[in-house]
């Protein structure tokens, strides 16, 4: 498998995906999402790959968000399609993959980056990682499943606070709230994930796949459809135009009523 934005390394029964856009803090653009889709599908179809680990290149960022310049001028319809296609191509794909996926969060996991990590079956973070959903500061909401998966992991109250304040939390708070499963030193991140993968590999692949499907069956899909609709509607607002323009111009947004 040869890609422009990601790296694949298969060692034994473990497939390691590295998002390799360090100059862009590994931001998710359309091309990267499409490459990740292909990579996950290919690894799932490889009978030798029993666990997948995904991480970001460098030590600054897992994924520091979506590439805002790509969609700053989208219409309501285009915004809805962005969320719907992204969820179908990548985020829902990962969540329902029969092969377990571990997110190795090596730095900033913001916006679409945190949504990517939350779509994985569980998460391990380095002790200097920072996580958050800053979308409301741009005049939009999380559109890749963030409004659904975050409450499932940390509870409604904490999710409301994180999304409405657009703030970041550190690894210790993420661990206490259940957003991540483990916190380790940066140099131990991948080895620790590989150790957990080794324990999974000892178990029945059929049973692992069935367990994933059974656990996911307890969470409905109506919320995701509502998120896509609401996300798209944001693209028709003045707040969205101001929020994204301010971000691209590297200034603080001046929303009406402030």
PDB file of C-alpha atoms in Angstrom:
ATOM      1  CA  UNK A   1       0.000   0.000   0.000  1.00  0.00           C
ATOM      2  CA  UNK A   2       1.464   3.351  -1.073  1.00  0.00           C
ATOM      3  CA  UNK A   3      -0.063   6.636   0.117  1.00  0.00           C
ATOM      4  CA  UNK A   4       0.782  10.338   0.078  1.00  0.00           C
ATOM      5  CA  UNK A   5      -0.528  11.352   3.514  1.00  0.00           C
ATOM      6  CA  UNK A   6      -0.236   8.210   5.633  1.00  0.00           C
ATOM      7  CA  UNK A   7       2.289   5.481   6.368  1.00  0.00           C
ATOM      8  CA  UNK A   8       1.521   1.789   6.906  1.00  0.00           C
ATOM      9  CA  UNK A   9       3.762  -0.601   8.812  1.00  0.00           C
ATOM     10  CA  UNK A  10       2.777  -4.223   9.432  1.00  0.00           C
ATOM     11  CA  UNK A  11       4.728  -6.126  12.057  1.00  0.00           C
ATOM     12  CA  UNK A  12       3.470  -9.586  12.882  1.00  0.00           C
ATOM     13  CA  UNK A  13      -0.272  -9.331  13.471  1.00  0.00           C
ATOM     14  CA  UNK A  14      -0.268  -5.559  14.129  1.00  0.00           C
ATOM     15  CA  UNK A  15      -0.893  -2.902  11.492  1.00  0.00           C
ATOM     16  CA  UNK A  16       0.366   0.593  12.386  1.00  0.00           C
ATOM     17  CA  UNK A  17      -1.150   3.562  10.525  1.00  0.00           C
ATOM     18  CA  UNK A  18       0.666   6.895  10.902  1.00  0.00           C
ATOM     19  CA  UNK A  19      -0.974  10.085   9.622  1.00  0.00           C
ATOM     20  CA  UNK A  20       2.023  11.762   8.047  1.00  0.00           C
ATOM     21  CA  UNK A  21       1.327  15.493   7.615  1.00  0.00           C
ATOM     22  CA  UNK A  22       3.472  16.901  10.454  1.00  0.00           C
ATOM     23  CA  UNK A  23       3.804  20.374   8.878  1.00  0.00           C
ATOM     24  CA  UNK A  24      -0.018  20.609   8.971  1.00  0.00           C
ATOM     25  CA  UNK A  25      -0.127  19.007  12.450  1.00  0.00           C
ATOM     26  CA  UNK A  26      -1.593  15.965  10.677  1.00  0.00           C
ATOM     27  CA  UNK A  27      -4.839  17.826   9.916  1.00  0.00           C
ATOM     28  CA  UNK A  28      -7.542  15.785   8.195  1.00  0.00           C
ATOM     29  CA  UNK A  29      -8.214  16.893   4.653  1.00  0.00           C
ATOM     30  CA  UNK A  30     -10.327  15.131   2.028  1.00  0.00           C
ATOM     31  CA  UNK A  31      -7.388  13.249   0.560  1.00  0.00           C
ATOM     32  CA  UNK A  32      -6.238  11.977   3.953  1.00  0.00           C
ATOM     33  CA  UNK A  33      -9.739  10.766   4.859  1.00  0.00           C
ATOM     34  CA  UNK A  34      -9.946   8.881   1.565  1.00  0.00           C
ATOM     35  CA  UNK A  35      -6.508   7.317   2.099  1.00  0.00           C
ATOM     36  CA  UNK A  36      -7.423   6.280   5.638  1.00  0.00           C
ATOM     37  CA  UNK A  37     -10.613   4.692   4.321  1.00  0.00           C
ATOM     38  CA  UNK A  38      -8.629   2.607   1.847  1.00  0.00           C
ATOM     39  CA  UNK A  39      -5.987   1.699   4.432  1.00  0.00           C
ATOM     40  CA  UNK A  40      -8.515   0.504   7.015  1.00  0.00           C
ATOM     41  CA  UNK A  41     -10.434  -1.513   4.428  1.00  0.00           C
ATOM     42  CA  UNK A  42      -7.228  -3.153   3.184  1.00  0.00           C
ATOM     43  CA  UNK A  43      -5.982  -3.969   6.690  1.00  0.00           C
ATOM     44  CA  UNK A  44      -9.364  -5.387   7.692  1.00  0.00           C
ATOM     45  CA  UNK A  45      -9.259  -7.706   4.688  1.00  0.00           C
ATOM     46  CA  UNK A  46      -5.747  -8.919   5.577  1.00  0.00           C
ATOM     47  CA  UNK A  47      -6.227 -12.087   7.679  1.00  0.00           C
ATOM     48  CA  UNK A  48      -2.761 -11.675   9.212  1.00  0.00           C
ATOM     49  CA  UNK A  49      -3.628  -8.248  10.714  1.00  0.00           C
ATOM     50  CA  UNK A  50      -5.430  -8.807  13.997  1.00  0.00           C
ATOM     51  CA  UNK A  51      -5.113  -5.325  15.575  1.00  0.00           C
ATOM     52  CA  UNK A  52      -4.699  -1.844  14.067  1.00  0.00           C
ATOM     53  CA  UNK A  53      -2.992   1.071  15.836  1.00  0.00           C
ATOM     54  CA  UNK A  54      -3.382   4.618  14.493  1.00  0.00           C
ATOM     55  CA  UNK A  55      -1.176   7.556  15.487  1.00  0.00           C
ATOM     56  CA  UNK A  56       0.205  10.847  14.141  1.00  0.00           C
ATOM     57  CA  UNK A  57       3.667  11.695  12.861  1.00  0.00           C
ATOM     58  CA  UNK A  58       5.931  13.639  15.204  1.00  0.00           C
ATOM     59  CA  UNK A  59       5.356  14.499  18.852  1.00  0.00           C
ATOM     60  CA  UNK A  60       3.141  17.588  18.509  1.00  0.00           C
ATOM     61  CA  UNK A  61      -0.117  16.223  17.169  1.00  0.00           C
ATOM     62  CA  UNK A  62      -2.186  13.110  16.713  1.00  0.00           C
ATOM     63  CA  UNK A  63      -4.535  15.109  14.484  1.00  0.00           C
ATOM     64  CA  UNK A  64      -4.979  18.812  15.232  1.00  0.00           C
ATOM     65  CA  UNK A  65      -8.363  19.014  13.505  1.00  0.00           C
ATOM     66  CA  UNK A  66      -9.888  19.164  10.052  1.00  0.00           C
ATOM     67  CA  UNK A  67      -8.379  21.295   7.278  1.00  0.00           C
ATOM     68  CA  UNK A  68     -10.684  24.315   7.702  1.00  0.00           C
ATOM     69  CA  UNK A  69      -9.494  26.009   4.512  1.00  0.00           C
ATOM     70  CA  UNK A  70     -11.116  23.187   2.547  1.00  0.00           C
ATOM     71  CA  UNK A  71     -14.655  23.917   3.719  1.00  0.00           C
ATOM     72  CA  UNK A  72     -14.743  27.563   4.877  1.00  0.00           C
ATOM     73  CA  UNK A  73     -16.843  28.557   1.860  1.00  0.00           C
ATOM     74  CA  UNK A  74     -19.168  25.546   1.754  1.00  0.00           C
ATOM     75  CA  UNK A  75     -22.947  25.900   1.452  1.00  0.00           C
ATOM     76  CA  UNK A  76     -25.451  24.224   3.786  1.00  0.00           C
ATOM     77  CA  UNK A  77     -25.773  21.301   1.365  1.00  0.00           C
ATOM     78  CA  UNK A  78     -22.010  20.965   0.970  1.00  0.00           C
ATOM     79  CA  UNK A  79     -21.566  21.079   4.735  1.00  0.00           C
ATOM     80  CA  UNK A  80     -24.119  18.307   5.241  1.00  0.00           C
ATOM     81  CA  UNK A  81     -22.445  16.216   2.566  1.00  0.00           C
ATOM     82  CA  UNK A  82     -19.034  16.807   4.168  1.00  0.00           C
ATOM     83  CA  UNK A  83     -20.254  15.370   7.476  1.00  0.00           C
ATOM     84  CA  UNK A  84     -22.266  12.532   5.929  1.00  0.00           C
ATOM     85  CA  UNK A  85     -19.496  11.385   3.624  1.00  0.00           C
ATOM     86  CA  UNK A  86     -16.805  11.710   6.300  1.00  0.00           C
ATOM     87  CA  UNK A  87     -18.826   9.669   8.768  1.00  0.00           C
ATOM     88  CA  UNK A  88     -19.553   6.987   6.185  1.00  0.00           C
ATOM     89  CA  UNK A  89     -16.042   6.811   4.713  1.00  0.00           C
ATOM     90  CA  UNK A  90     -14.039   6.862   7.916  1.00  0.00           C
ATOM     91  CA  UNK A  91     -15.533   7.430  11.348  1.00  0.00           C
ATOM     92  CA  UNK A  92     -18.401   4.934  11.221  1.00  0.00           C
ATOM     93  CA  UNK A  93     -16.172   2.575   9.264  1.00  0.00           C
ATOM     94  CA  UNK A  94     -13.599   2.524  12.071  1.00  0.00           C
ATOM     95  CA  UNK A  95     -16.174   2.166  14.829  1.00  0.00           C
ATOM     96  CA  UNK A  96     -17.740  -0.860  13.131  1.00  0.00           C
ATOM     97  CA  UNK A  97     -14.527  -2.444  11.868  1.00  0.00           C
ATOM     98  CA  UNK A  98     -14.260  -6.108  12.838  1.00  0.00           C
ATOM     99  CA  UNK A  99     -10.539  -5.623  13.545  1.00  0.00           C
ATOM    100  CA  UNK A 100      -9.891  -3.760  16.831  1.00  0.00           C
ATOM    101  CA  UNK A 101      -8.480  -0.249  16.397  1.00  0.00           C
ATOM    102  CA  UNK A 102      -6.424   1.480  19.104  1.00  0.00           C
ATOM    103  CA  UNK A 103      -5.845   5.252  18.928  1.00  0.00           C
ATOM    104  CA  UNK A 104      -2.328   6.143  20.096  1.00  0.00           C
ATOM    105  CA  UNK A 105      -2.776   9.852  20.857  1.00  0.00           C
ATOM    106  CA  UNK A 106       0.714  11.343  20.677  1.00  0.00           C
ATOM    107  CA  UNK A 107      -0.143  15.050  20.978  1.00  0.00           C
ATOM    108  CA  UNK A 108      -3.007  17.409  20.120  1.00  0.00           C
ATOM    109  CA  UNK A 109      -6.269  15.619  19.268  1.00  0.00           C
ATOM    110  CA  UNK A 110      -8.644  18.433  18.391  1.00  0.00           C
ATOM    111  CA  UNK A 111     -11.907  18.626  16.452  1.00  0.00           C
ATOM    112  CA  UNK A 112     -11.868  15.962  13.768  1.00  0.00           C
ATOM    113  CA  UNK A 113      -8.748  14.528  15.392  1.00  0.00           C
ATOM    114  CA  UNK A 114     -10.529  13.800  18.652  1.00  0.00           C
ATOM    115  CA  UNK A 115     -13.518  12.527  16.697  1.00  0.00           C
ATOM    116  CA  UNK A 116     -11.160  10.151  14.885  1.00  0.00           C
ATOM    117  CA  UNK A 117      -9.740   8.926  18.195  1.00  0.00           C
ATOM    118  CA  UNK A 118     -13.238   8.480  19.651  1.00  0.00           C
ATOM    119  CA  UNK A 119     -14.290   6.370  16.652  1.00  0.00           C
ATOM    120  CA  UNK A 120     -11.521   3.916  17.538  1.00  0.00           C
ATOM    121  CA  UNK A 121     -12.380   1.070  19.885  1.00  0.00           C
ATOM    122  CA  UNK A 122     -10.292   2.589  22.673  1.00  0.00           C
ATOM    123  CA  UNK A 123      -7.619   5.197  23.275  1.00  0.00           C
ATOM    124  CA  UNK A 124      -4.146   5.473  24.837  1.00  0.00           C
ATOM    125  CA  UNK A 125      -2.538   8.928  25.175  1.00  0.00           C
ATOM    126  CA  UNK A 126       0.917  10.282  25.917  1.00  0.00           C
ATOM    127  CA  UNK A 127       1.173  12.309  29.107  1.00  0.00           C
ATOM    128  CA  UNK A 128       1.517  15.622  27.230  1.00  0.00           C
ATOM    129  CA  UNK A 129      -1.454  15.140  24.893  1.00  0.00           C
ATOM    130  CA  UNK A 130      -4.291  17.689  24.776  1.00  0.00           C
ATOM    131  CA  UNK A 131      -7.820  16.973  23.605  1.00  0.00           C
ATOM    132  CA  UNK A 132     -10.865  19.057  22.717  1.00  0.00           C
ATOM    133  CA  UNK A 133     -13.683  19.899  20.318  1.00  0.00           C
ATOM    134  CA  UNK A 134     -13.223  23.603  19.426  1.00  0.00           C
ATOM    135  CA  UNK A 135     -15.855  23.723  16.673  1.00  0.00           C
ATOM    136  CA  UNK A 136     -18.260  26.127  18.435  1.00  0.00           C
ATOM    137  CA  UNK A 137     -15.484  28.740  18.388  1.00  0.00           C
ATOM    138  CA  UNK A 138     -15.736  28.555  14.583  1.00  0.00           C
ATOM    139  CA  UNK A 139     -19.519  28.926  14.450  1.00  0.00           C
ATOM    140  CA  UNK A 140     -20.135  25.240  13.768  1.00  0.00           C
ATOM    141  CA  UNK A 141     -20.583  21.996  15.730  1.00  0.00           C
ATOM    142  CA  UNK A 142     -18.624  18.738  15.656  1.00  0.00           C
ATOM    143  CA  UNK A 143     -19.739  16.934  12.502  1.00  0.00           C
ATOM    144  CA  UNK A 144     -17.835  13.654  12.511  1.00  0.00           C
ATOM    145  CA  UNK A 145     -19.719  12.033  15.383  1.00  0.00           C
ATOM    146  CA  UNK A 146     -18.377  14.181  18.212  1.00  0.00           C
ATOM    147  CA  UNK A 147     -21.753  15.167  19.667  1.00  0.00           C
ATOM    148  CA  UNK A 148     -22.638  11.473  19.964  1.00  0.00           C
ATOM    149  CA  UNK A 149     -19.429   9.659  20.909  1.00  0.00           C
ATOM    150  CA  UNK A 150     -18.180  12.168  23.487  1.00  0.00           C
ATOM    151  CA  UNK A 151     -21.286  11.849  25.743  1.00  0.00           C
ATOM    152  CA  UNK A 152     -21.099   8.062  25.365  1.00  0.00           C
ATOM    153  CA  UNK A 153     -17.540   8.126  26.712  1.00  0.00           C
ATOM    154  CA  UNK A 154     -17.537  10.886  29.347  1.00  0.00           C
ATOM    155  CA  UNK A 155     -21.223  11.490  30.144  1.00  0.00           C
ATOM    156  CA  UNK A 156     -23.618  14.219  29.081  1.00  0.00           C
ATOM    157  CA  UNK A 157     -22.479  16.932  31.504  1.00  0.00           C
ATOM    158  CA  UNK A 158     -18.759  16.729  30.733  1.00  0.00           C
ATOM    159  CA  UNK A 159     -19.494  16.491  27.008  1.00  0.00           C
ATOM    160  CA  UNK A 160     -21.707  19.577  27.164  1.00  0.00           C
ATOM    161  CA  UNK A 161     -18.959  21.509  28.939  1.00  0.00           C
ATOM    162  CA  UNK A 162     -16.234  20.466  26.504  1.00  0.00           C
ATOM    163  CA  UNK A 163     -18.301  21.229  23.405  1.00  0.00           C
ATOM    164  CA  UNK A 164     -19.923  24.469  24.620  1.00  0.00           C
ATOM    165  CA  UNK A 165     -16.684  25.974  25.983  1.00  0.00           C
ATOM    166  CA  UNK A 166     -14.619  24.734  23.003  1.00  0.00           C
ATOM    167  CA  UNK A 167     -11.866  24.122  25.544  1.00  0.00           C
ATOM    168  CA  UNK A 168      -9.070  21.584  25.764  1.00  0.00           C
ATOM    169  CA  UNK A 169      -8.355  19.082  28.501  1.00  0.00           C
ATOM    170  CA  UNK A 170      -5.125  17.382  29.463  1.00  0.00           C
ATOM    171  CA  UNK A 171      -4.418  13.676  29.656  1.00  0.00           C
ATOM    172  CA  UNK A 172      -5.045  13.341  33.397  1.00  0.00           C
ATOM    173  CA  UNK A 173      -8.551  14.794  33.110  1.00  0.00           C
ATOM    174  CA  UNK A 174      -9.190  12.707  30.003  1.00  0.00           C
ATOM    175  CA  UNK A 175      -8.203   9.598  31.951  1.00  0.00           C
ATOM    176  CA  UNK A 176     -10.404  10.441  34.924  1.00  0.00           C
ATOM    177  CA  UNK A 177     -13.413  11.115  32.691  1.00  0.00           C
ATOM    178  CA  UNK A 178     -13.049   7.916  30.683  1.00  0.00           C
ATOM    179  CA  UNK A 179     -12.152   9.616  27.414  1.00  0.00           C
ATOM    180  CA  UNK A 180      -8.915   7.611  27.314  1.00  0.00           C
ATOM    181  CA  UNK A 181      -8.115   4.200  28.773  1.00  0.00           C
ATOM    182  CA  UNK A 182      -4.449   4.756  29.646  1.00  0.00           C
ATOM    183  CA  UNK A 183      -1.881   7.553  29.999  1.00  0.00           C
ATOM    184  CA  UNK A 184       1.794   6.750  29.347  1.00  0.00           C
ATOM    185  CA  UNK A 185       5.069   8.548  28.655  1.00  0.00           C
ATOM    186  CA  UNK A 186       5.557   9.594  25.037  1.00  0.00           C
ATOM    187  CA  UNK A 187       8.344   7.087  24.393  1.00  0.00           C
ATOM    188  CA  UNK A 188       6.175   4.256  25.744  1.00  0.00           C
ATOM    189  CA  UNK A 189       3.064   5.081  23.707  1.00  0.00           C
ATOM    190  CA  UNK A 190       3.440   2.683  20.782  1.00  0.00           C
ATOM    191  CA  UNK A 191       5.102  -0.124  22.812  1.00  0.00           C
ATOM    192  CA  UNK A 192       2.260   0.082  25.349  1.00  0.00           C
ATOM    193  CA  UNK A 193      -0.361  -0.115  22.585  1.00  0.00           C
ATOM    194  CA  UNK A 194       1.503  -3.065  21.085  1.00  0.00           C
ATOM    195  CA  UNK A 195       1.433  -4.796  24.469  1.00  0.00           C
ATOM    196  CA  UNK A 196      -2.352  -4.421  24.663  1.00  0.00           C
ATOM    197  CA  UNK A 197      -2.603  -5.574  21.040  1.00  0.00           C
ATOM    198  CA  UNK A 198      -0.650  -8.685  21.973  1.00  0.00           C
ATOM    199  CA  UNK A 199      -3.252  -9.556  24.596  1.00  0.00           C
ATOM    200  CA  UNK A 200      -6.053  -9.105  22.037  1.00  0.00           C
ATOM    201  CA  UNK A 201      -4.224 -11.251  19.490  1.00  0.00           C
ATOM    202  CA  UNK A 202      -4.229 -14.161  21.951  1.00  0.00           C
ATOM    203  CA  UNK A 203      -8.027 -14.280  21.752  1.00  0.00           C
ATOM    204  CA  UNK A 204     -10.455 -15.582  19.136  1.00  0.00           C
ATOM    205  CA  UNK A 205     -10.724 -13.286  16.080  1.00  0.00           C
ATOM    206  CA  UNK A 206     -14.329 -14.405  15.574  1.00  0.00           C
ATOM    207  CA  UNK A 207     -15.226 -13.645  19.187  1.00  0.00           C
ATOM    208  CA  UNK A 208     -13.448 -10.265  19.048  1.00  0.00           C
ATOM    209  CA  UNK A 209     -15.427  -9.287  15.939  1.00  0.00           C
ATOM    210  CA  UNK A 210     -18.690 -10.435  17.504  1.00  0.00           C
ATOM    211  CA  UNK A 211     -17.947  -8.541  20.719  1.00  0.00           C
ATOM    212  CA  UNK A 212     -17.340  -5.299  18.799  1.00  0.00           C
ATOM    213  CA  UNK A 213     -20.606  -5.685  16.883  1.00  0.00           C
ATOM    214  CA  UNK A 214     -22.547  -6.535  20.055  1.00  0.00           C
ATOM    215  CA  UNK A 215     -21.188  -3.577  22.033  1.00  0.00           C
ATOM    216  CA  UNK A 216     -21.875  -1.159  19.176  1.00  0.00           C
ATOM    217  CA  UNK A 217     -25.440  -2.472  18.870  1.00  0.00           C
ATOM    218  CA  UNK A 218     -26.261  -0.729  22.139  1.00  0.00           C
ATOM    219  CA  UNK A 219     -25.837   2.715  20.580  1.00  0.00           C
ATOM    220  CA  UNK A 220     -28.409   4.073  18.111  1.00  0.00           C
ATOM    221  CA  UNK A 221     -27.858   5.962  14.857  1.00  0.00           C
ATOM    222  CA  UNK A 222     -30.548   8.673  15.036  1.00  0.00           C
ATOM    223  CA  UNK A 223     -28.214  11.067  16.845  1.00  0.00           C
ATOM    224  CA  UNK A 224     -25.629  10.874  14.083  1.00  0.00           C
ATOM    225  CA  UNK A 225     -28.260  11.804  11.475  1.00  0.00           C
ATOM    226  CA  UNK A 226     -29.307  14.792  13.598  1.00  0.00           C
ATOM    227  CA  UNK A 227     -25.674  15.861  13.941  1.00  0.00           C
ATOM    228  CA  UNK A 228     -25.176  15.783  10.154  1.00  0.00           C
ATOM    229  CA  UNK A 229     -28.306  17.918   9.632  1.00  0.00           C
ATOM    230  CA  UNK A 230     -27.349  20.454  12.318  1.00  0.00           C
ATOM    231  CA  UNK A 231     -23.735  20.583  11.158  1.00  0.00           C
ATOM    232  CA  UNK A 232     -24.842  21.428   7.619  1.00  0.00           C
ATOM    233  CA  UNK A 233     -27.235  24.132   8.818  1.00  0.00           C
ATOM    234  CA  UNK A 234     -24.339  25.914  10.522  1.00  0.00           C
ATOM    235  CA  UNK A 235     -22.800  26.567   7.109  1.00  0.00           C
ATOM    236  CA  UNK A 236     -25.648  28.950   6.253  1.00  0.00           C
ATOM    237  CA  UNK A 237     -25.022  31.254   9.234  1.00  0.00           C
ATOM    238  CA  UNK A 238     -23.097  34.487   9.677  1.00  0.00           C
ATOM    239  CA  UNK A 239     -21.461  32.964  12.758  1.00  0.00           C
ATOM    240  CA  UNK A 240     -19.869  30.264  10.610  1.00  0.00           C
ATOM    241  CA  UNK A 241     -18.581  32.830   8.101  1.00  0.00           C
ATOM    242  CA  UNK A 242     -17.119  34.938  10.911  1.00  0.00           C
ATOM    243  CA  UNK A 243     -15.695  31.978  12.821  1.00  0.00           C
ATOM    244  CA  UNK A 244     -13.895  30.382   9.907  1.00  0.00           C
ATOM    245  CA  UNK A 245     -12.695  33.721   8.510  1.00  0.00           C
ATOM    246  CA  UNK A 246     -11.281  34.681  11.908  1.00  0.00           C
ATOM    247  CA  UNK A 247      -9.517  31.321  12.181  1.00  0.00           C
ATOM    248  CA  UNK A 248      -7.925  31.620   8.753  1.00  0.00           C
ATOM    249  CA  UNK A 249      -6.951  35.249   9.480  1.00  0.00           C
ATOM    250  CA  UNK A 250      -5.500  34.148  12.863  1.00  0.00           C
ATOM    251  CA  UNK A 251      -7.668  36.513  14.930  1.00  0.00           C
ATOM    252  CA  UNK A 252     -10.359  36.145  17.572  1.00  0.00           C
ATOM    253  CA  UNK A 253     -13.866  35.739  16.189  1.00  0.00           C
ATOM    254  CA  UNK A 254     -16.332  38.561  16.860  1.00  0.00           C
ATOM    255  CA  UNK A 255     -19.701  36.839  17.055  1.00  0.00           C
ATOM    256  CA  UNK A 256     -22.946  38.884  17.217  1.00  0.00           C
ATOM    257  CA  UNK A 257     -24.032  39.626  20.772  1.00  0.00           C
ATOM    258  CA  UNK A 258     -20.533  39.701  22.243  1.00  0.00           C
TER     259      UNK A 258
END
